[in-house]
Amino acid sequence: MASKSAVLLTVPGPNGSREVRLTSADRVYFPERGITKGEVVEYYRAVAEPLLGVLRERPTNLKRYPDGVDGEPFYSKRLPKGAPDYVETARVTFPSGRVADSLCPTEPAVLLWAANMGTFDFHPWPVRRADTDHPDELRIDLDPQPGTGFADAKEVAAVLHGVLDEAGLVGWPKTSGGRGLHVFCRIRPEWDFIDVRHAVIAIARRVAERLPEKATVDWWKEERGERVFLDFNQAARDRTVASAWSVRGRPRATVSMPLTWETLPDVEPEDFDVRTVPGLLAERGDPHSGMDEAVGGIETALDWYAADERDRGLGEMPYPPEYPKMPGEPMRVQPSRARSTDA
């Protein structure tokens, strides 16, 4: 039965206006604050321009919460059935070698159509549709471990900022929407996923070495301690993180908010949510508006990786368990288990 709250939204776009059907607008998606599905869709209407700048021409996974934040979410890595004919796709290859046609946003109506299907966060690949094997974005995920929090992530990010400068890269920070931070760098699409991941490993090692009590690159959780983990495996093929401007599946409906290095020290994740961000965008504009003009290369970071391997014996790091065994990768055995086996 059609919802009594169903309405047609007129959404302007490059090929003329589209009509997007909004159903069950009054359904409560975030009970703690009474935020409805209609509010989430209207939020995405308000931030469509900068969000589309982040997602345009990128294969994009959808994290969908059709029953709201308290329901069970799932990822759509392939274009969902029943998509309007104006919704475009990009073909991607997974680590297994399988391929899929993924959503590829090209106009604002696509964002509202996805939001109406319960999408909270958009997870774009770090590539463009024209070349899905060579990232144009280097991403570093600062993931606070138990016992640490956002303040620790900000401290680590400050050191990361300096390391990126030394690597000749311009970093653009954003909140994750939770306790962590993401830092993205625009790069020339001249390197494959393995090279870009190696560059992230080299950069992350330098951060951890300069702030060893606060930061770590240890893949195994038992070795991380109460430190911020620089998750280098978010640079592996098919790994994605929530985009800037994405709503996160948290009780307060927080948003992954783009920031500047100057404002980062004074913010908290809770400052940015579905109800506050549209006003901040209207007042201050897009903090990442210059990202596409700040394109760099990873030559220096790859030199660091090569030197680490040659001079210090620090080579490849473990991949996630669902990946095929990669060249040069160490054994995927947690250290405590390896020690008990050797004993």
PDB file of N, CA and C in Angstrom, residues 7 9 16 20 29 34 40 46 57 70 80 85 88 109 122 160 167 174 186 199 202 231 234 242 244 304 307 320 323:
ATOM      1  N   VAL A   7       5.330  11.895  -1.668  1.00  0.00           N
ATOM      2  CA  VAL A   7       5.289  13.152  -2.425  1.00  0.00           C
ATOM      3  C   VAL A   7       6.298  13.064  -3.551  1.00  0.00           C
ATOM      4  N   LEU A   9       9.258  15.037  -5.427  1.00  0.00           N
ATOM      5  CA  LEU A   9      10.200  16.143  -5.293  1.00  0.00           C
ATOM      6  C   LEU A   9      10.752  16.498  -6.664  1.00  0.00           C
ATOM      7  N   GLY A  16      17.966  18.843 -17.048  1.00  0.00           N
ATOM      8  CA  GLY A  16      16.610  19.244 -16.718  1.00  0.00           C
ATOM      9  C   GLY A  16      16.177  18.683 -15.384  1.00  0.00           C
ATOM     10  N   VAL A  20      11.544  12.948  -8.167  1.00  0.00           N
ATOM     11  CA  VAL A  20      11.968  11.853  -7.288  1.00  0.00           C
ATOM     12  C   VAL A  20      10.860  11.604  -6.271  1.00  0.00           C
ATOM     13  N   TYR A  29      13.562   7.878  11.582  1.00  0.00           N
ATOM     14  CA  TYR A  29      14.803   7.160  11.330  1.00  0.00           C
ATOM     15  C   TYR A  29      15.760   7.216  12.513  1.00  0.00           C
ATOM     16  N   GLY A  34      14.124  12.166  17.060  1.00  0.00           N
ATOM     17  CA  GLY A  34      12.904  12.326  16.281  1.00  0.00           C
ATOM     18  C   GLY A  34      13.127  12.739  14.839  1.00  0.00           C
ATOM     19  N   VAL A  40      16.037  13.461   6.459  1.00  0.00           N
ATOM     20  CA  VAL A  40      17.279  12.970   5.865  1.00  0.00           C
ATOM     21  C   VAL A  40      17.313  13.290   4.371  1.00  0.00           C
ATOM     22  N   ALA A  46      19.809  19.632   0.526  1.00  0.00           N
ATOM     23  CA  ALA A  46      20.534  20.848   0.902  1.00  0.00           C
ATOM     24  C   ALA A  46      22.026  20.762   0.591  1.00  0.00           C
ATOM     25  N   GLU A  57      31.119  10.737 -10.879  1.00  0.00           N
ATOM     26  CA  GLU A  57      31.921   9.833 -11.703  1.00  0.00           C
ATOM     27  C   GLU A  57      32.644   8.755 -10.888  1.00  0.00           C
ATOM     28  N   ASP A  70      18.099   2.075  14.091  1.00  0.00           N
ATOM     29  CA  ASP A  70      18.016   0.921  14.985  1.00  0.00           C
ATOM     30  C   ASP A  70      17.826  -0.396  14.221  1.00  0.00           C
ATOM     31  N   PRO A  80      21.078  -1.119  -7.323  1.00  0.00           N
ATOM     32  CA  PRO A  80      19.841  -1.807  -6.944  1.00  0.00           C
ATOM     33  C   PRO A  80      18.865  -1.906  -8.117  1.00  0.00           C
ATOM     34  N   ASP A  85      15.958   5.336 -15.112  1.00  0.00           N
ATOM     35  CA  ASP A  85      16.846   5.207 -16.258  1.00  0.00           C
ATOM     36  C   ASP A  85      17.948   6.251 -16.297  1.00  0.00           C
ATOM     37  N   GLU A  88      23.216   6.197 -13.527  1.00  0.00           N
ATOM     38  CA  GLU A  88      24.294   5.594 -14.300  1.00  0.00           C
ATOM     39  C   GLU A  88      25.152   4.676 -13.433  1.00  0.00           C
ATOM     40  N   ALA A 109      19.546  14.335  -8.535  1.00  0.00           N
ATOM     41  CA  ALA A 109      18.388  13.453  -8.343  1.00  0.00           C
ATOM     42  C   ALA A 109      18.804  12.060  -7.905  1.00  0.00           C
ATOM     43  N   PHE A 122      27.137   7.378   1.773  1.00  0.00           N
ATOM     44  CA  PHE A 122      27.647   7.048   0.447  1.00  0.00           C
ATOM     45  C   PHE A 122      29.122   6.683   0.589  1.00  0.00           C
ATOM     46  N   LEU A 160      50.274  13.891  11.191  1.00  0.00           N
ATOM     47  CA  LEU A 160      50.046  13.455   9.808  1.00  0.00           C
ATOM     48  C   LEU A 160      50.112  14.634   8.851  1.00  0.00           C
ATOM     49  N   ALA A 167      55.792  14.842   2.156  1.00  0.00           N
ATOM     50  CA  ALA A 167      55.574  13.965   1.001  1.00  0.00           C
ATOM     51  C   ALA A 167      55.115  14.732  -0.232  1.00  0.00           C
ATOM     52  N   LYS A 174      38.466  15.452   7.511  1.00  0.00           N
ATOM     53  CA  LYS A 174      37.038  15.475   7.789  1.00  0.00           C
ATOM     54  C   LYS A 174      36.761  14.567   8.971  1.00  0.00           C
ATOM     55  N   ARG A 186      44.218  14.471  -2.984  1.00  0.00           N
ATOM     56  CA  ARG A 186      44.025  14.246  -4.411  1.00  0.00           C
ATOM     57  C   ARG A 186      45.379  13.923  -5.050  1.00  0.00           C
ATOM     58  N   ALA A 199      52.116   3.608  -0.411  1.00  0.00           N
ATOM     59  CA  ALA A 199      52.361   5.005  -0.035  1.00  0.00           C
ATOM     60  C   ALA A 199      51.702   5.319   1.303  1.00  0.00           C
ATOM     61  N   ALA A 202      53.760   3.786   4.130  1.00  0.00           N
ATOM     62  CA  ALA A 202      54.977   4.557   4.405  1.00  0.00           C
ATOM     63  C   ALA A 202      54.662   5.829   5.177  1.00  0.00           C
ATOM     64  N   ASP A 231      44.735   3.112   9.595  1.00  0.00           N
ATOM     65  CA  ASP A 231      44.268   1.919   8.894  1.00  0.00           C
ATOM     66  C   ASP A 231      44.663   1.965   7.418  1.00  0.00           C
ATOM     67  N   GLN A 234      42.433   0.573   4.398  1.00  0.00           N
ATOM     68  CA  GLN A 234      41.357   1.303   3.733  1.00  0.00           C
ATOM     69  C   GLN A 234      41.786   1.771   2.342  1.00  0.00           C
ATOM     70  N   ALA A 242      33.048   6.281   4.365  1.00  0.00           N
ATOM     71  CA  ALA A 242      31.945   7.201   4.118  1.00  0.00           C
ATOM     72  C   ALA A 242      32.468   8.516   3.561  1.00  0.00           C
ATOM     73  N   ALA A 244      32.583  12.583   2.599  1.00  0.00           N
ATOM     74  CA  ALA A 244      32.213  13.852   3.215  1.00  0.00           C
ATOM     75  C   ALA A 244      30.741  14.116   2.930  1.00  0.00           C
ATOM     76  N   TRP A 304      59.989   6.370   0.270  1.00  0.00           N
ATOM     77  CA  TRP A 304      60.055   6.012   1.686  1.00  0.00           C
ATOM     78  C   TRP A 304      59.772   4.521   1.867  1.00  0.00           C
ATOM     79  N   ALA A 307      62.748   2.509   0.792  1.00  0.00           N
ATOM     80  CA  ALA A 307      63.848   2.634   1.751  1.00  0.00           C
ATOM     81  C   ALA A 307      63.560   1.836   3.017  1.00  0.00           C
ATOM     82  N   PRO A 320      43.436  -7.540   4.499  1.00  0.00           N
ATOM     83  CA  PRO A 320      42.261  -8.072   5.203  1.00  0.00           C
ATOM     84  C   PRO A 320      42.060  -9.556   4.883  1.00  0.00           C
ATOM     85  N   TYR A 323      40.825 -11.104   1.428  1.00  0.00           N
ATOM     86  CA  TYR A 323      41.582 -10.855   0.202  1.00  0.00           C
ATOM     87  C   TYR A 323      42.403 -12.078  -0.186  1.00  0.00           C
TER      88      TYR A 323
END
